[in-house]
Short mmCIF file of C-alpha atoms in Angstrom, two decimals:
data_model
loop_
_atom_site.label_atom_id
_atom_site.label_comp_id
_atom_site.label_asym_id
_atom_site.label_seq_id
_atom_site.Cartn_x
_atom_site.Cartn_y
_atom_site.Cartn_z
CA MET A 121 8.58 17.18 -21.35
CA SER A 122 7.00 15.34 -18.42
CA PRO A 123 5.62 17.11 -15.35
CA ARG A 124 7.93 17.52 -12.38
CA LYS A 125 6.99 15.85 -9.14
CA SER A 126 6.32 17.85 -6.01
CA PRO A 127 8.63 17.20 -3.02
CA ALA A 128 5.92 15.72 -0.77
CA PRO A 129 6.22 11.94 -0.23
CA ASN A 130 3.40 9.64 -1.27
CA PHE A 131 0.97 8.35 1.34
CA TYR A 132 2.13 5.20 3.19
CA ALA A 133 5.77 5.80 2.19
CA GLY A 134 8.45 7.09 4.55
CA VAL A 135 7.90 4.65 7.44
CA PRO A 136 9.60 6.45 10.37
CA LEU A 137 11.20 3.31 11.79
CA ASP A 138 14.73 1.97 11.80
CA ARG A 139 14.12 -1.59 10.62
CA ILE A 140 17.57 -2.74 11.85
CA ASP A 141 17.60 -5.57 9.35
CA GLN A 142 21.14 -6.51 10.37
CA ARG A 143 19.90 -7.46 13.88
CA ARG A 144 16.64 -9.27 13.04
CA ALA A 145 18.28 -12.69 13.02
CA ASP A 146 19.47 -12.20 16.61
CA ALA A 147 16.47 -13.68 18.42
CA THR A 148 17.86 -12.87 21.88
CA PHE A 149 18.35 -9.23 20.96
CA ILE A 150 14.89 -8.92 19.39
CA ASP A 151 13.21 -10.65 22.34
CA ARG A 152 14.87 -8.20 24.69
CA LEU A 153 13.65 -5.26 22.61
CA VAL A 154 10.04 -6.36 22.34
CA SER A 155 9.88 -7.35 26.02
CA ASP A 156 10.49 -3.73 26.99
CA PRO A 157 7.45 -2.35 28.87
CA ASP A 158 7.58 0.70 26.57
CA CYS A 159 7.40 -1.44 23.42
CA ILE A 160 4.57 -0.21 21.19
CA ILE A 161 2.00 -2.89 20.33
CA VAL A 162 0.32 -2.42 16.91
CA PRO A 163 -2.79 -4.64 16.80
CA VAL A 164 -4.12 -5.80 13.42
CA TRP A 165 -7.46 -7.55 13.16
CA ARG A 166 -8.61 -8.92 9.80
CA ASN A 167 -6.69 -6.23 7.92
CA LYS A 168 -8.04 -3.48 10.15
CA HIS A 169 -6.31 -1.23 12.66
CA LEU A 170 -7.29 0.18 16.04
CA ILE A 171 -8.29 3.79 15.41
CA ALA A 172 -9.42 6.42 17.89
CA ALA A 173 -12.33 8.77 17.26
CA GLU A 174 -10.34 11.51 15.51
CA ALA A 175 -8.74 9.15 12.98
CA GLU A 176 -5.71 8.66 15.21
CA ALA A 177 -3.72 5.44 15.40
CA VAL A 178 -3.89 3.77 18.80
CA TRP A 179 -0.45 2.83 20.12
CA LEU A 180 -0.53 0.43 23.07
CA ARG A 181 2.37 0.00 25.49
CA ARG A 182 3.45 -3.52 26.33
CA ARG A 183 3.09 -2.76 30.04
CA ASP A 184 -0.65 -2.28 29.42
CA ALA A 185 -1.29 -4.73 26.59
CA GLY A 186 1.37 -7.41 26.90
CA HIS A 187 -1.30 -10.11 26.96
CA LEU A 188 -2.01 -9.36 23.29
CA VAL A 189 1.42 -10.69 22.36
CA ALA A 190 0.64 -13.95 24.17
CA VAL A 191 -2.70 -14.46 22.38
CA ALA A 192 -1.58 -13.21 18.96
CA ARG A 193 -1.59 -15.62 16.03
CA GLU A 194 1.71 -14.07 14.90
CA HIS A 195 3.79 -11.11 15.98
CA MET A 196 6.32 -9.20 13.89
CA PHE A 197 9.00 -6.71 14.89
CA LEU A 198 8.59 -3.57 12.80
CA GLY A 199 11.53 -1.47 13.92
CA LEU A 200 12.65 1.28 16.27
CA ARG A 201 11.42 4.84 16.54
CA SER A 202 13.56 6.99 18.81
CA ASP A 203 14.83 3.70 20.30
CA VAL A 204 11.27 2.54 21.09
CA PRO A 205 10.45 -0.85 19.51
CA TYR A 206 7.24 -1.40 17.54
CA LEU A 207 5.64 -4.83 17.38
CA ALA A 208 2.71 -5.80 15.13
CA VAL A 209 0.37 -8.48 16.51
CA ASP A 210 -2.16 -10.39 14.42
CA LEU A 211 -5.44 -10.83 16.31
CA SER A 212 -7.48 -11.95 13.31
CA HIS A 213 -8.38 -15.30 14.90
CA LEU A 214 -10.33 -13.54 17.64
CA GLU A 215 -14.04 -13.30 16.90
CA THR A 216 -14.73 -10.23 19.04
CA PRO A 217 -11.52 -8.35 19.88
CA GLU A 218 -13.62 -5.48 21.20
CA ASP A 219 -14.44 -7.70 24.18
CA ASP A 220 -10.87 -7.30 25.39
CA PRO A 221 -10.99 -4.57 28.09
CA VAL A 222 -7.79 -2.89 26.84
CA LEU A 223 -8.94 -2.76 23.24
CA ALA A 224 -12.56 -1.84 24.00
CA ARG A 225 -11.82 1.51 25.57
CA GLN A 226 -9.25 2.63 23.00
CA GLY A 227 -11.18 2.86 19.74
CA ALA A 228 -12.52 0.68 16.94
CA PHE A 229 -10.92 -1.47 14.25
CA GLN A 230 -11.18 0.31 10.90
CA ASP A 231 -9.90 -0.18 7.37
CA LEU A 232 -6.85 2.00 6.73
CA ARG A 233 -8.23 2.87 3.30
CA ALA A 234 -11.13 4.64 5.01
CA VAL A 235 -9.08 6.73 7.44
CA GLY A 236 -5.59 6.88 5.90
CA PRO A 237 -6.17 10.06 3.87
CA VAL A 238 -6.88 12.10 7.00
CA MET A 239 -4.40 10.45 9.38
CA ASN A 240 -0.96 11.56 10.40
CA ARG A 241 1.27 10.47 7.50
CA CYS A 242 3.91 8.79 9.66
CA ASP A 243 1.30 6.87 11.63
CA SER A 244 -0.52 5.65 8.53
CA ALA A 245 2.78 4.52 7.01
CA ILE A 246 3.49 2.35 10.07
CA LEU A 247 0.00 0.86 9.94
CA ALA A 248 0.33 0.10 6.22
CA TYR A 249 3.66 -1.63 6.88
CA ALA A 250 2.11 -3.71 9.68
CA ARG A 251 -0.90 -4.62 7.55
CA GLY A 252 1.31 -5.82 4.71
CA LEU A 253 3.36 -8.10 6.96
CA VAL A 254 0.31 -9.54 8.72
CA HIS A 255 -1.41 -10.26 5.41
CA TRP A 256 1.67 -12.06 4.07
CA HIS A 257 2.05 -14.26 7.17
CA ALA A 258 -1.62 -15.20 7.11
CA ARG A 259 -1.30 -16.53 3.56
CA HIS A 260 2.04 -18.29 3.78
CA GLY A 261 1.53 -20.76 6.55
CA PHE A 262 2.49 -23.56 4.16
CA CYS A 263 5.46 -23.94 1.89
CA GLY A 264 4.83 -23.11 -1.75
CA VAL A 265 7.48 -25.67 -2.75
CA CYS A 266 6.45 -28.83 -0.87
CA GLY A 267 3.28 -27.90 1.03
CA SER A 268 4.69 -28.42 4.54
CA PRO A 269 3.98 -25.96 7.37
CA THR A 270 6.26 -22.92 7.66
CA VAL A 271 7.47 -21.04 10.73
CA SER A 272 8.22 -17.38 11.22
CA GLU A 273 11.87 -16.34 11.47
CA LYS A 274 14.03 -13.22 11.48
CA ALA A 275 11.63 -11.30 13.74
CA GLY A 276 8.73 -11.98 11.40
CA HIS A 277 10.43 -11.01 8.14
CA GLN A 278 10.78 -14.45 6.64
CA ARG A 279 9.23 -17.91 6.92
CA ARG A 280 11.01 -21.24 6.65
CA CYS A 281 9.65 -24.60 5.58
CA THR A 282 9.71 -27.10 8.45
CA ASN A 283 10.34 -30.04 6.12
CA PRO A 284 14.07 -30.88 6.59
CA ALA A 285 14.22 -32.21 3.03
CA CYS A 286 13.00 -28.86 1.73
CA GLY A 287 13.85 -26.02 4.12
CA ALA A 288 12.80 -23.35 1.58
CA VAL A 289 12.94 -19.78 2.85
CA HIS A 290 10.08 -17.46 1.91
CA PHE A 291 10.13 -13.67 2.05
CA PRO A 292 7.29 -11.12 2.20
CA ARG A 293 5.78 -10.73 -1.24
CA THR A 294 5.31 -7.40 -2.98
CA ASP A 295 3.71 -7.36 -6.44
CA PRO A 296 5.03 -4.62 -8.78
CA ALA A 297 2.35 -2.68 -10.60
CA VAL A 298 2.81 0.23 -12.98
CA ILE A 299 0.43 3.16 -12.80
CA MET A 300 0.62 5.93 -15.37
CA LEU A 301 -0.88 9.21 -16.40
CA VAL A 302 -1.07 9.29 -20.18
CA HIS A 303 -0.83 12.83 -21.58
CA ASP A 304 -0.45 14.36 -25.03
CA GLY A 305 2.37 16.72 -24.07
CA GLY A 306 -0.15 19.54 -23.88
CA GLU A 307 -3.44 20.11 -22.11
CA ARG A 308 -5.00 16.65 -22.26
CA CYS A 309 -4.63 13.43 -20.28
CA VAL A 310 -6.42 10.09 -20.15
CA LEU A 311 -8.50 8.88 -17.22
CA GLY A 312 -10.52 5.69 -17.09
CA ARG A 313 -13.08 4.07 -14.88
CA GLN A 314 -13.66 0.52 -13.63
CA PRO A 315 -17.23 -0.52 -12.85
CA ILE A 316 -16.35 -1.74 -9.35
CA TRP A 317 -15.14 1.71 -8.25
CA PRO A 318 -17.27 4.12 -6.22
CA PRO A 319 -19.76 6.08 -8.34
CA GLY A 320 -18.09 8.79 -10.40
CA MET A 321 -14.50 7.90 -9.58
CA HIS A 322 -12.01 8.07 -12.45
CA SER A 323 -8.32 7.30 -12.30
CA THR A 324 -5.13 6.73 -14.23
CA LEU A 325 -4.39 3.51 -16.07
CA ALA A 326 -2.53 0.73 -14.23
CA GLY A 327 -1.57 -2.93 -14.38
CA PHE A 328 0.80 -5.55 -13.05
CA VAL A 329 4.26 -6.13 -14.47
CA GLU A 330 4.61 -9.42 -16.34
CA PRO A 331 7.64 -11.77 -16.27
CA GLY A 332 10.45 -10.77 -18.61
CA GLU A 333 9.17 -7.20 -18.93
CA SER A 334 10.80 -3.88 -18.07
CA LEU A 335 8.72 -1.28 -16.25
CA GLU A 336 8.64 0.95 -19.32
CA GLU A 337 7.50 -1.96 -21.46
CA ALA A 338 4.77 -2.76 -18.94
CA VAL A 339 3.53 0.84 -19.11
CA ALA A 340 3.40 0.79 -22.92
CA ARG A 341 1.71 -2.63 -23.00
CA GLU A 342 -0.97 -1.72 -20.48
CA ILE A 343 -1.84 1.50 -22.30
CA LEU A 344 -2.17 -0.35 -25.57
CA GLU A 345 -4.28 -3.08 -23.97
CA GLU A 346 -6.60 -0.75 -22.10
CA VAL A 347 -7.19 2.14 -24.52
CA ASN A 348 -5.36 1.09 -27.72
CA LEU A 349 -2.92 4.02 -27.70
CA PRO A 350 0.60 3.24 -28.93
CA VAL A 351 3.34 4.61 -26.66
CA ALA A 352 7.09 4.42 -27.28
CA VAL A 353 9.13 3.26 -24.28
CA GLU A 354 11.34 6.34 -24.62
CA ASP A 355 8.24 8.47 -23.92
CA VAL A 356 7.70 6.76 -20.56
CA VAL A 357 9.17 8.72 -17.62
CA TYR A 358 9.34 7.58 -14.00
CA HIS A 359 7.68 9.77 -11.37
CA SER A 360 7.71 8.01 -7.95
CA SER A 361 6.55 4.89 -6.14
CA GLN A 362 4.09 4.09 -3.39
CA PRO A 363 3.69 1.09 -1.10
CA TRP A 364 0.10 -0.09 -1.44
CA PRO A 365 -0.44 -3.04 0.93
CA PHE A 366 -4.07 -3.52 -0.07
CA PRO A 367 -3.07 -6.27 -0.02
CA SER A 368 0.52 -6.47 -1.34
CA SER A 369 1.52 -4.13 -4.15
CA ILE A 370 4.19 -1.54 -4.85
CA MET A 371 2.83 1.07 -7.23
CA LEU A 372 5.42 2.39 -9.69
CA GLY A 373 4.26 5.73 -11.05
CA PHE A 374 5.00 7.04 -14.53
CA TYR A 375 4.04 9.68 -17.06
CA ALA A 376 3.61 8.48 -20.64
CA ARG A 377 3.27 10.77 -23.64
CA ALA A 378 1.02 9.64 -26.47
CA ASP A 379 -0.36 11.32 -29.56
CA PHE A 380 -3.89 12.59 -29.10
CA GLY A 381 -6.36 10.29 -30.79
CA PRO A 382 -9.48 8.16 -30.33
CA LEU A 383 -9.53 5.65 -27.49
CA ASP A 384 -10.66 2.07 -27.98
CA THR A 385 -11.49 0.92 -24.45
CA ALA A 386 -11.01 -2.74 -23.57
CA GLU A 387 -14.36 -3.71 -22.08
CA ASP A 388 -12.84 -6.41 -19.89
CA GLU A 389 -10.51 -3.81 -18.35
CA LEU A 390 -12.46 -0.54 -18.15
CA GLU A 391 -16.03 0.66 -18.17
CA SER A 392 -14.96 3.84 -19.95
CA ALA A 393 -11.96 6.05 -20.72
CA ALA A 394 -11.60 9.51 -22.20
CA TRP A 395 -9.28 12.46 -22.73
CA TYR A 396 -9.72 15.30 -20.24
CA THR A 397 -8.27 18.79 -20.26
CA ARG A 398 -6.66 20.46 -17.29
CA ASP A 399 -9.58 22.87 -17.07
CA GLN A 400 -12.03 19.98 -16.95
CA LEU A 401 -10.16 18.28 -14.11
CA ARG A 402 -9.75 21.51 -12.16
CA ALA A 403 -13.52 21.94 -12.41
CA SER A 404 -14.21 18.39 -11.23
CA PRO A 405 -17.48 18.36 -9.27
CA GLU A 406 -16.10 15.59 -7.02
CA ASP A 407 -19.47 13.90 -6.80
CA GLU A 408 -21.13 10.78 -8.18
CA THR A 409 -21.04 12.17 -11.69
CA PHE A 410 -17.26 12.63 -11.73
CA LYS A 411 -14.48 12.61 -9.17
CA LEU A 412 -10.69 12.36 -9.23
CA PRO A 413 -8.73 9.44 -7.69
CA ARG A 414 -8.77 9.02 -3.92
CA PRO A 415 -6.47 11.56 -2.21
CA ASP A 416 -4.09 9.00 -0.67
CA SER A 417 -3.33 7.30 -4.00
CA ILE A 418 -0.33 7.81 -6.24
CA ALA A 419 -2.87 8.20 -9.07
CA ARG A 420 -4.05 11.43 -7.44
CA ARG A 421 -0.44 12.52 -7.00
CA LEU A 422 0.23 11.98 -10.71
CA VAL A 423 -2.85 14.02 -11.62
CA ASN A 424 -2.09 16.81 -9.14
CA ASP A 425 1.51 17.20 -10.28
CA TRP A 426 0.40 17.25 -13.93
CA LEU A 427 -2.19 19.91 -13.15
CA ALA A 428 0.39 22.01 -11.33
CA GLU A 429 2.52 22.16 -14.48
CA GLY A 430 -0.18 23.74 -16.63
#
């Protein structure tokens, strides 16, 4: 039996905006929304967000920061929150955005991965959403079919090739990745470590889904590749998902039951991997000798829910 998931949503999920997809193609309507003086401007600079001292997202009103829309490389309508529109603006082409008098007195641009775990969950979800869109636009300025320039459409939620002979439409990309806690049905689970991670950090196994593969098959394949444990697809159980726009993934969380046995770690995948008991994880020193996954990750959620079952 697999562990039950707790009711709390994952970090960066639950964006509190009405995306009004059915109205995005109405340029006149969207322009009217984002021209509202109360429209919230969400600045993004080189994948960083404007954060105030106490890890609070800085929301700028158009009446105070409308010039940012004019200088932005791209701007994208995010949605409505209590009828207030939110608009992401990409300022990555600016060398020193802190020189702008409006931005300078509000806070500093920081990586969401550094402040997300301690931020308001709704605010961090909006910032993650904005970051994902900005990243996609920055990397799809040219058509992947014919190489011609593309233009933003549908309020920033698609791009179209400008070559009349092509006209291909491109949509924001999200790469599916499976992430799984392997357990033996009892007191033990598998955690691994990649050498590029912060000292001591261990996490669950994960990998991208390949073409022609179900999610359950991807879970079983990745476990076999990384630690050489056979897992039957019927022993793979879905837990939850998490948007992870660092830069463009959707993490699909699973539990997978495997028979306890020796691990043969793939050196090109992991630095190490081992079985750990619940007692060992509960006693984690959380230092450079051993620490659990970062608190805003679905990996940590999988571990926490598994621990809560024992």
